[in-house]
Short mmCIF file of C-alpha atoms in Angstrom, two decimals:
data_model
loop_
_atom_site.label_atom_id
_atom_site.label_comp_id
_atom_site.label_asym_id
_atom_site.label_seq_id
_atom_site.Cartn_x
_atom_site.Cartn_y
_atom_site.Cartn_z
CA MET A 1 23.09 14.95 133.92
CA PRO A 2 22.56 12.59 137.26
CA ASP A 3 20.17 13.40 139.72
CA LEU A 4 22.78 14.50 142.30
CA ALA A 5 19.41 14.74 145.05
CA LEU A 6 19.18 10.79 144.68
CA GLN A 7 22.88 10.03 145.30
CA PRO A 8 23.83 9.36 148.92
CA GLN A 9 27.67 9.78 148.61
CA VAL A 10 29.39 13.23 148.28
CA ILE A 11 31.16 14.14 144.79
CA THR A 12 34.24 15.80 144.25
CA VAL A 13 34.92 19.27 143.09
CA SER A 14 36.59 17.96 139.60
CA GLU A 15 33.36 15.92 139.19
CA LEU A 16 31.20 18.86 139.84
CA ASN A 17 33.02 21.06 137.15
CA ARG A 18 33.05 18.26 134.84
CA ILE A 19 29.38 17.62 134.94
CA ALA A 20 28.68 21.56 134.59
CA ARG A 21 30.91 21.36 131.43
CA GLU A 22 29.09 18.85 130.04
CA THR A 23 25.90 20.34 130.69
CA LEU A 24 26.76 23.74 129.38
CA GLU A 25 28.05 21.92 125.96
CA ARG A 26 25.48 20.07 125.89
CA ASN A 27 22.84 22.71 125.98
CA LEU A 28 24.35 25.66 124.51
CA PRO A 29 25.58 25.36 120.60
CA LEU A 30 28.34 27.02 118.83
CA LEU A 31 27.28 30.78 118.79
CA TRP A 32 28.34 34.20 117.52
CA VAL A 33 28.88 36.70 120.24
CA ALA A 34 29.33 40.18 119.68
CA GLY A 35 31.50 42.56 122.23
CA GLU A 36 34.64 44.82 122.75
CA ILE A 37 37.94 43.04 123.19
CA SER A 38 40.01 44.05 126.44
CA ASN A 39 42.79 42.60 128.23
CA PHE A 40 43.85 41.01 125.02
CA LYS A 41 47.29 38.61 125.28
CA ARG A 42 49.27 36.61 123.11
CA TYR A 43 51.11 34.06 124.89
CA ASP A 44 54.74 32.66 123.38
CA SER A 45 52.46 29.41 122.92
CA GLY A 46 50.55 30.97 120.33
CA HIS A 47 47.43 30.88 122.11
CA CYS A 48 45.10 34.20 122.87
CA TYR A 49 43.36 34.90 126.03
CA PHE A 50 41.04 38.14 126.30
CA THR A 51 37.63 39.35 127.57
CA LEU A 52 34.73 40.29 125.46
CA LYS A 53 32.61 42.75 127.07
CA ASP A 54 29.42 45.18 126.38
CA ALA A 55 27.86 47.82 128.83
CA GLN A 56 26.52 45.41 131.17
CA ALA A 57 28.57 42.20 131.39
CA GLN A 58 31.81 40.23 130.27
CA VAL A 59 32.94 36.68 129.46
CA ASP A 60 36.48 35.15 129.50
CA CYS A 61 37.36 34.00 125.86
CA VAL A 62 40.42 31.64 124.68
CA MET A 63 41.72 30.99 121.16
CA PHE A 64 44.12 28.70 120.58
CA ARG A 65 47.14 28.90 118.34
CA HIS A 66 45.58 26.48 115.31
CA ARG A 67 42.80 28.73 115.52
CA ALA A 68 44.46 32.29 116.10
CA GLN A 69 47.18 31.42 112.96
CA LEU A 70 44.43 31.31 110.52
CA GLN A 71 43.30 35.06 111.24
CA GLY A 72 44.49 37.24 108.80
CA TRP A 73 44.53 40.79 110.78
CA SER A 74 45.93 42.02 113.97
CA THR A 75 43.71 42.16 117.27
CA ARG A 76 43.86 44.83 119.90
CA ASP A 77 42.19 45.99 122.70
CA GLY A 78 38.75 48.17 122.31
CA MET A 79 38.21 46.71 118.66
CA GLN A 80 34.33 45.62 118.49
CA VAL A 81 34.15 42.03 117.40
CA GLU A 82 31.90 39.31 116.70
CA VAL A 83 33.47 35.79 117.50
CA ARG A 84 32.21 32.32 116.82
CA ALA A 85 32.69 30.15 120.07
CA LEU A 86 31.51 27.24 122.04
CA PRO A 87 30.38 27.93 125.78
CA THR A 88 32.26 25.78 127.98
CA LEU A 89 33.91 25.53 131.56
CA TYR A 90 37.46 25.67 132.36
CA GLU A 91 37.27 22.79 134.91
CA ALA A 92 40.48 23.34 136.60
CA ARG A 93 39.60 26.47 137.96
CA GLY A 94 35.82 26.11 137.54
CA LYS A 95 35.76 29.19 135.09
CA PHE A 96 33.00 29.86 132.71
CA GLN A 97 34.70 31.00 129.35
CA LEU A 98 34.09 30.93 125.31
CA ASN A 99 36.19 28.78 123.34
CA VAL A 100 36.64 31.00 120.16
CA GLU A 101 37.11 29.41 116.55
CA VAL A 102 36.51 32.23 114.68
CA MET A 103 36.90 36.22 115.11
CA ARG A 104 35.53 39.05 112.60
CA ARG A 105 35.29 42.43 112.96
CA ALA A 106 31.95 43.61 114.00
CA GLY A 107 29.56 44.54 110.94
CA LEU A 108 31.48 42.13 108.78
CA GLY A 109 28.56 39.67 108.97
CA ALA A 110 26.58 42.22 106.93
CA LEU A 111 29.61 42.51 104.42
CA PHE A 112 29.33 38.72 103.98
CA GLU A 113 25.70 38.46 103.34
CA ALA A 114 25.92 41.11 100.90
CA PHE A 115 29.05 39.54 99.13
CA GLU A 116 26.95 36.09 99.05
CA ARG A 117 23.76 37.40 97.84
CA LEU A 118 25.66 39.59 94.78
CA LYS A 119 27.41 36.29 94.12
CA ALA A 120 24.36 34.14 93.93
CA LYS A 121 22.81 36.73 91.65
CA LEU A 122 25.67 37.43 89.42
CA ASP A 123 26.12 33.54 88.93
CA LYS A 124 22.17 33.11 88.29
CA GLU A 125 22.41 35.43 85.32
CA GLY A 126 25.70 33.39 84.27
CA LEU A 127 28.51 35.98 84.78
CA PHE A 128 30.74 33.19 86.12
CA ASP A 129 30.09 30.46 83.43
CA PRO A 130 33.31 29.12 82.41
CA ALA A 131 32.04 28.85 78.69
CA ARG A 132 32.06 32.29 78.66
CA LYS A 133 35.89 32.76 79.71
CA ARG A 134 38.12 33.88 76.91
CA PRO A 135 41.86 32.39 76.71
CA LEU A 136 44.78 34.74 77.34
CA PRO A 137 47.13 35.40 74.69
CA ARG A 138 50.43 33.58 74.96
CA PHE A 139 52.20 36.55 73.53
CA PRO A 140 50.53 39.81 74.02
CA ARG A 141 51.57 43.06 72.25
CA ALA A 142 50.93 45.31 75.73
CA ILE A 143 49.81 44.46 79.10
CA GLY A 144 47.29 46.77 80.69
CA VAL A 145 47.23 47.53 84.83
CA VAL A 146 44.65 48.55 86.76
CA THR A 147 45.64 49.63 90.19
CA SER A 148 46.88 52.52 92.32
CA PRO A 149 50.07 54.20 91.20
CA GLN A 150 50.86 53.95 94.92
CA ALA A 151 50.26 50.53 95.59
CA ALA A 152 52.78 47.98 96.17
CA ALA A 153 50.92 45.65 93.88
CA LEU A 154 52.01 47.85 90.92
CA ARG A 155 55.79 47.45 92.13
CA ASP A 156 55.51 43.86 92.31
CA VAL A 157 53.55 43.45 88.74
CA LEU A 158 56.32 45.55 87.18
CA THR A 159 59.19 43.90 88.71
CA THR A 160 57.75 40.56 87.47
CA LEU A 161 57.05 41.88 83.80
CA LYS A 162 60.66 43.44 83.81
CA ARG A 163 62.01 40.14 84.92
CA ARG A 164 60.09 37.93 82.30
CA MET A 165 59.80 40.10 79.25
CA PRO A 166 61.67 43.60 79.60
CA ARG A 167 60.69 45.12 76.47
CA LEU A 168 56.99 44.18 76.92
CA PRO A 169 55.23 47.51 76.83
CA VAL A 170 53.02 48.12 79.84
CA VAL A 171 50.12 50.61 80.11
CA ILE A 172 48.86 51.64 83.75
CA TYR A 173 45.18 52.70 84.25
CA PRO A 174 45.77 54.53 87.68
CA THR A 175 42.69 54.60 90.11
CA PRO A 176 42.06 54.17 93.79
CA VAL A 177 41.38 50.34 94.89
CA GLN A 178 39.83 51.49 98.18
CA GLY A 179 37.82 53.81 99.90
CA GLU A 180 34.50 55.81 98.98
CA GLY A 181 33.82 55.91 94.87
CA ALA A 182 36.81 53.67 94.27
CA ALA A 183 34.56 50.87 92.31
CA THR A 184 33.29 53.40 90.06
CA ARG A 185 36.76 54.52 89.14
CA ILE A 186 37.63 51.00 88.85
CA ALA A 187 35.09 50.35 86.71
CA ALA A 188 35.87 53.13 84.58
CA ALA A 189 39.47 52.53 84.10
CA VAL A 190 38.56 48.80 83.05
CA ALA A 191 35.86 50.21 80.42
CA ALA A 192 38.70 52.86 79.31
CA ALA A 193 40.99 49.87 78.52
CA GLY A 194 38.51 48.05 76.77
CA GLU A 195 37.56 50.92 74.44
CA ARG A 196 41.08 51.98 73.70
CA ARG A 197 42.32 48.41 72.84
CA ASP A 198 46.03 49.47 73.81
CA CYS A 199 46.76 46.13 75.19
CA ASP A 200 46.07 42.52 74.66
CA VAL A 201 45.59 41.38 78.35
CA LEU A 202 44.45 43.52 81.27
CA ILE A 203 45.43 42.77 84.89
CA VAL A 204 43.20 44.40 87.61
CA CYS A 205 45.00 43.90 91.19
CA ARG A 206 45.67 45.30 94.32
CA GLY A 207 47.59 44.05 97.58
CA GLY A 208 46.22 42.07 100.31
CA GLY A 209 44.04 43.65 103.23
CA SER A 210 40.95 43.23 105.35
CA ILE A 211 37.43 42.45 103.40
CA GLU A 212 36.67 46.22 103.99
CA ASP A 213 39.86 47.28 102.04
CA LEU A 214 38.98 44.70 99.06
CA TRP A 215 35.19 45.78 99.10
CA ALA A 216 35.82 47.94 96.05
CA PHE A 217 36.40 44.49 94.07
CA ASN A 218 32.86 43.03 95.14
CA GLU A 219 30.80 45.89 93.74
CA GLU A 220 28.21 45.03 91.08
CA ILE A 221 29.65 47.97 88.73
CA VAL A 222 33.11 46.73 88.76
CA ALA A 223 31.68 42.99 87.74
CA ARG A 224 29.81 44.51 85.03
CA ALA A 225 32.70 46.44 83.75
CA ILE A 226 35.06 43.37 83.80
CA LEU A 227 32.22 41.54 81.80
CA ALA A 228 32.10 43.94 79.19
CA CYS A 229 35.48 44.62 78.53
CA GLY A 230 36.47 43.94 75.35
CA ILE A 231 40.10 42.15 76.15
CA PRO A 232 40.82 39.40 78.52
CA VAL A 233 40.63 40.24 82.03
CA VAL A 234 42.76 38.94 85.22
CA SER A 235 41.76 39.46 88.35
CA GLY A 236 44.76 39.34 90.93
CA VAL A 237 43.25 41.17 94.13
CA GLY A 238 44.61 40.33 97.66
CA HIS A 239 46.56 37.25 98.91
CA GLU A 240 45.83 33.67 97.96
CA THR A 241 43.01 33.09 100.55
CA ASP A 242 41.16 36.10 99.42
CA PHE A 243 38.26 35.83 96.97
CA THR A 244 36.35 38.95 95.64
CA ILE A 245 33.67 39.02 92.87
CA ALA A 246 36.10 40.37 90.41
CA ASP A 247 37.79 37.09 90.78
CA PHE A 248 34.89 34.96 89.76
CA VAL A 249 33.84 37.33 86.55
CA ALA A 250 37.34 37.75 85.46
CA ASP A 251 38.74 35.50 82.56
CA ALA A 252 41.29 34.20 84.67
CA ARG A 253 42.23 34.55 88.65
CA ALA A 254 45.59 34.84 90.16
CA PRO A 255 46.11 34.37 93.56
CA THR A 256 48.47 37.74 93.92
CA PRO A 257 49.49 40.23 91.52
CA THR A 258 52.61 38.89 90.91
CA ALA A 259 51.02 35.65 89.76
CA ALA A 260 48.71 37.65 87.61
CA ALA A 261 51.98 39.24 85.92
CA GLU A 262 53.22 35.85 85.45
CA MET A 263 50.18 34.37 84.13
CA THR A 264 49.96 37.17 81.63
CA SER A 265 53.45 37.39 80.28
CA PRO A 266 55.64 34.93 78.54
CA ASP A 267 58.91 34.18 80.40
CA ARG A 268 61.95 35.25 78.43
CA GLN A 269 64.35 32.85 79.93
CA GLU A 270 61.91 29.93 79.06
CA LEU A 271 61.47 31.20 75.83
CA SER A 272 65.11 31.39 75.20
CA LYS A 273 65.68 27.94 76.52
CA GLN A 274 62.73 26.84 74.05
CA VAL A 275 64.58 28.51 71.25
CA VAL A 276 67.88 26.98 72.02
CA HIS A 277 66.35 23.76 72.44
CA LEU A 278 64.49 24.01 68.91
CA MET A 279 67.58 25.36 67.41
CA ARG A 280 69.45 22.49 68.13
CA ARG A 281 66.76 20.19 67.15
CA LEU A 282 66.57 22.11 64.05
CA SER A 283 70.28 21.92 63.54
CA ARG A 284 70.38 18.00 64.24
CA ASN A 285 67.45 17.59 61.78
CA ALA A 286 69.35 19.69 59.04
CA VAL A 287 72.51 17.22 59.58
CA ARG A 288 70.76 14.37 59.46
CA ALA A 289 68.64 15.57 56.33
CA LEU A 290 72.10 16.43 54.83
CA GLU A 291 73.76 13.16 55.79
CA SER A 292 70.83 11.23 54.34
CA ARG A 293 70.78 12.82 51.17
CA MET A 294 74.47 12.37 50.92
CA GLN A 295 74.33 8.90 51.22
CA ARG A 296 71.43 8.57 48.81
CA LEU A 297 73.62 10.63 46.23
CA ASP A 298 76.48 8.47 46.70
CA PHE A 299 73.97 5.35 46.16
CA LEU A 300 72.61 6.98 43.03
CA SER A 301 76.11 7.82 41.53
CA ARG A 302 77.02 4.01 41.80
CA ARG A 303 73.96 3.18 39.34
CA LEU A 304 74.86 6.14 37.30
CA VAL A 305 76.51 4.07 34.15
CA HIS A 306 77.79 5.80 31.06
CA PRO A 307 75.26 5.08 27.94
CA GLY A 308 77.63 3.29 25.99
CA GLU A 309 78.72 0.77 28.50
CA ARG A 310 75.00 0.38 29.42
CA ILE A 311 74.37 -0.52 25.57
CA ARG A 312 77.24 -2.95 25.41
CA SER A 313 76.05 -4.59 28.50
CA GLN A 314 72.65 -5.12 27.24
CA LEU A 315 74.09 -6.23 24.01
CA GLY A 316 75.97 -8.79 25.94
CA GLU A 317 72.88 -9.76 27.71
CA LEU A 318 70.85 -10.41 24.39
CA ARG A 319 73.91 -12.50 22.99
CA HIS A 320 73.48 -14.56 26.21
CA LEU A 321 69.78 -14.63 25.50
CA ALA A 322 70.21 -15.71 21.99
CA SER A 323 72.70 -18.38 22.94
CA ARG A 324 70.10 -19.74 25.55
CA LEU A 325 67.27 -19.39 23.21
CA SER A 326 68.90 -21.40 20.28
CA GLY A 327 70.14 -24.25 22.97
CA ALA A 328 66.30 -24.41 24.20
CA TRP A 329 65.07 -24.71 20.72
CA ALA A 330 67.68 -27.43 19.82
CA HIS A 331 66.97 -29.28 22.97
CA ALA A 332 63.21 -28.67 22.71
CA LEU A 333 63.26 -30.52 18.60
CA ASP A 334 65.65 -33.45 20.26
CA GLN A 335 62.83 -34.05 22.95
CA HIS A 336 60.01 -33.98 20.68
CA GLY A 337 61.69 -36.04 18.32
CA TRP A 338 62.57 -38.59 21.08
CA ARG A 339 59.08 -38.43 21.92
CA LEU A 340 57.54 -39.17 18.08
CA ARG A 341 59.96 -42.26 17.95
CA GLU A 342 58.89 -43.59 20.94
CA ALA A 343 54.99 -43.10 20.12
CA GLY A 344 55.80 -44.70 16.80
CA LEU A 345 56.97 -47.85 18.52
CA ARG A 346 54.22 -48.08 20.66
CA LEU A 347 51.87 -47.57 17.81
CA ALA A 348 53.57 -50.39 15.92
CA ALA A 349 53.53 -52.48 18.69
CA SER A 350 49.80 -52.07 19.44
CA ALA A 351 48.45 -52.39 15.83
CA PRO A 352 46.03 -55.09 15.85
CA ALA A 353 46.39 -58.83 13.90
CA VAL A 354 43.57 -58.71 11.62
CA ALA A 355 43.46 -62.35 10.14
CA GLU A 356 44.28 -63.94 13.53
CA TRP A 357 41.46 -61.70 14.66
CA GLN A 358 39.31 -63.23 11.36
CA ARG A 359 40.20 -66.64 12.39
CA GLY A 360 39.00 -66.16 15.98
CA CYS A 361 35.88 -64.39 14.79
CA ALA A 362 35.39 -67.68 12.78
CA GLU A 363 35.98 -70.09 15.39
CA ILE A 364 33.57 -68.16 17.85
CA ALA A 365 30.92 -68.24 15.34
CA ARG A 366 31.52 -72.10 14.57
CA ARG A 367 31.05 -72.48 18.38
CA LEU A 368 28.11 -70.23 18.82
CA ARG A 369 26.36 -72.35 16.14
CA ASP A 370 27.16 -75.41 17.69
CA ALA A 371 26.13 -74.37 20.88
CA ALA A 372 22.96 -72.96 19.73
CA ARG A 373 21.93 -76.05 17.66
CA ARG A 374 22.82 -78.56 21.21
CA ARG A 375 20.69 -75.75 23.28
CA LEU A 376 17.67 -75.84 20.87
CA GLU A 377 17.83 -79.93 20.62
CA LYS A 378 18.01 -79.90 24.44
CA ALA A 379 15.09 -77.45 24.54
CA ALA A 380 13.15 -79.69 22.24
CA GLU A 381 13.77 -82.66 24.18
CA ALA A 382 12.34 -80.85 27.41
CA LEU A 383 9.45 -79.91 25.45
CA ALA A 384 8.56 -83.36 24.48
CA ARG A 385 8.73 -84.69 27.85
CA LEU A 386 6.79 -81.75 29.22
CA ASP A 387 4.44 -82.53 26.40
CA ALA A 388 4.04 -86.07 27.47
CA HIS A 389 3.50 -85.21 31.05
CA LEU A 390 0.73 -82.87 30.05
CA LYS A 391 -0.84 -85.36 27.85
CA HIS A 392 -0.55 -87.89 30.63
CA LEU A 393 -2.29 -85.44 33.23
CA ASN A 394 -4.81 -84.48 30.54
CA PRO A 395 -8.48 -85.28 32.07
CA GLN A 396 -9.59 -85.86 28.20
CA SER A 397 -6.98 -88.85 28.13
CA VAL A 398 -8.13 -90.34 31.01
CA LEU A 399 -11.77 -90.47 29.93
CA GLU A 400 -10.69 -91.96 26.80
CA ARG A 401 -9.47 -94.64 28.90
CA GLY A 402 -12.99 -95.31 29.69
CA TYR A 403 -13.19 -93.34 32.81
CA SER A 404 -16.24 -90.89 33.70
CA ILE A 405 -16.34 -87.71 35.83
CA THR A 406 -19.87 -87.26 38.07
CA GLN A 407 -21.11 -83.97 39.45
CA ASP A 408 -23.76 -82.91 41.64
CA ARG A 409 -26.28 -80.43 40.65
CA GLN A 410 -24.07 -77.54 42.01
CA GLY A 411 -21.22 -78.42 39.63
CA ARG A 412 -19.09 -80.14 42.40
CA ILE A 413 -17.09 -83.24 41.52
CA VAL A 414 -18.22 -86.33 43.20
CA LEU A 415 -15.40 -87.89 44.98
CA ASP A 416 -17.16 -89.88 47.56
CA ALA A 417 -20.71 -91.58 47.57
CA ALA A 418 -21.43 -89.97 50.93
CA GLN A 419 -21.53 -86.59 49.30
CA LEU A 420 -24.67 -88.16 47.43
CA SER A 421 -28.12 -88.98 48.76
CA ALA A 422 -30.91 -91.67 47.00
CA GLY A 423 -32.81 -89.78 44.43
CA ALA A 424 -30.16 -86.88 44.16
CA GLY A 425 -29.40 -85.92 40.60
CA VAL A 426 -26.18 -85.97 38.94
CA ARG A 427 -24.26 -85.29 35.46
CA ILE A 428 -21.85 -87.95 34.01
CA THR A 429 -19.23 -86.54 31.88
CA PHE A 430 -17.67 -89.08 29.68
CA SER A 431 -14.95 -89.23 26.73
CA LYS A 432 -17.68 -88.01 24.28
CA GLY A 433 -20.66 -86.42 25.78
CA TRP A 434 -22.64 -86.58 29.02
CA ALA A 435 -25.79 -87.84 30.53
CA ASP A 436 -27.76 -86.69 33.70
CA ALA A 437 -28.85 -89.52 35.95
CA SER A 438 -30.28 -90.22 39.35
CA VAL A 439 -28.93 -91.85 42.30
CA GLU A 440 -30.89 -95.06 43.12
CA ARG A 441 -28.74 -96.30 45.52
CA LYS A 442 -25.46 -96.33 46.90
CA GLY A 443 -22.82 -98.23 48.99
CA ASN A 444 -19.00 -97.70 50.65
CA SER A 445 -17.45 -100.57 48.84
CA VAL A 446 -15.17 -99.96 45.93
CA GLU A 447 -16.29 -103.73 44.34
CA PRO A 448 -19.69 -103.19 42.83
CA ASP A 449 -22.60 -105.08 44.59
CA ARG A 450 -23.78 -108.41 42.80
#
């Protein structure tokens, strides 16, 4: 909120009321307020205006149409109620008021708390587990109804069952559905239905009402009885927006008693339509099957032949096959004869000329001998030339012509006088024999000194 003391300008009444409204809404949260209704008035617009008061004070309240139309019970002056509202200020008139969102009768808060505690307890024990819920029979032999004989819900159920399946037996287990001791009576009726087994499915129902009117179906004894019942149970308590503990424990929950009757009974008209549809399908299938078999019979009748006719046909086929076999044998013999003659001609043409081959072999042998003799002669001449060359190069032949070989003490052949020194010993090899000598003098001239 702005600090007004620091503002030199003067604000308007509208600004003042706006600041006051924002301050209220920011500092006072949404809360529950209890009191007595007075001066209640509902306008044509659907908005409701009233005063909520107690012994010491009062406050104006407004409940707009979109909130009021959700309330399922009538409001009048003098009722003790609890409202869930937001404190605010109506700026146009500077009036403090409560903007009501939800209204309930005084004391219902305790009932809601008891409802939530029991619901949490039973849920923890597994009474609401979907896995334990039983399926409803599709074609029950009889239907049981636990409700008050004077209740409009019973008339709705009976009317619906008569419309859907007139000849379906209905067993009524009468019991009060509200007031003191109603929960015990309802539980006893459910237990009796489960023990007697007069029906295949059980409807537990009553019409709509306030939470106090439906409270008998929120009692633990009723929930335990529905759980222990030996037949499937359908809960059809109140209107679509009403929920009770019995709804959560039952095998199926219907929004209304009429819906419970529809849920548990087959529809005669729908079954008649299904039967007619199945009969038509059966008729069509029978006609198609008959036509198929008639067509197959015609096909088989065409294949049916007199045994004599079949034998004659097979004999004709055998004659034809014998003729084909005979022609095939003759053709095969001709083919083999031609092949045999052709092979004889080819064999005769390819027979070897032995005399000519003998003459050719003799000529080849002669030529081979002549070639071998010439080759040997050439080889002898070459060998003689090589022998002459070898003899010419033989050192012994050189020595025989008067030459000698001089070697030093190490056995090296002396080719140059410079290799020797005066007094050096040498060995001289002759054509026959050798002799050791010493060098007295030497010279570089090839001609001997005189």
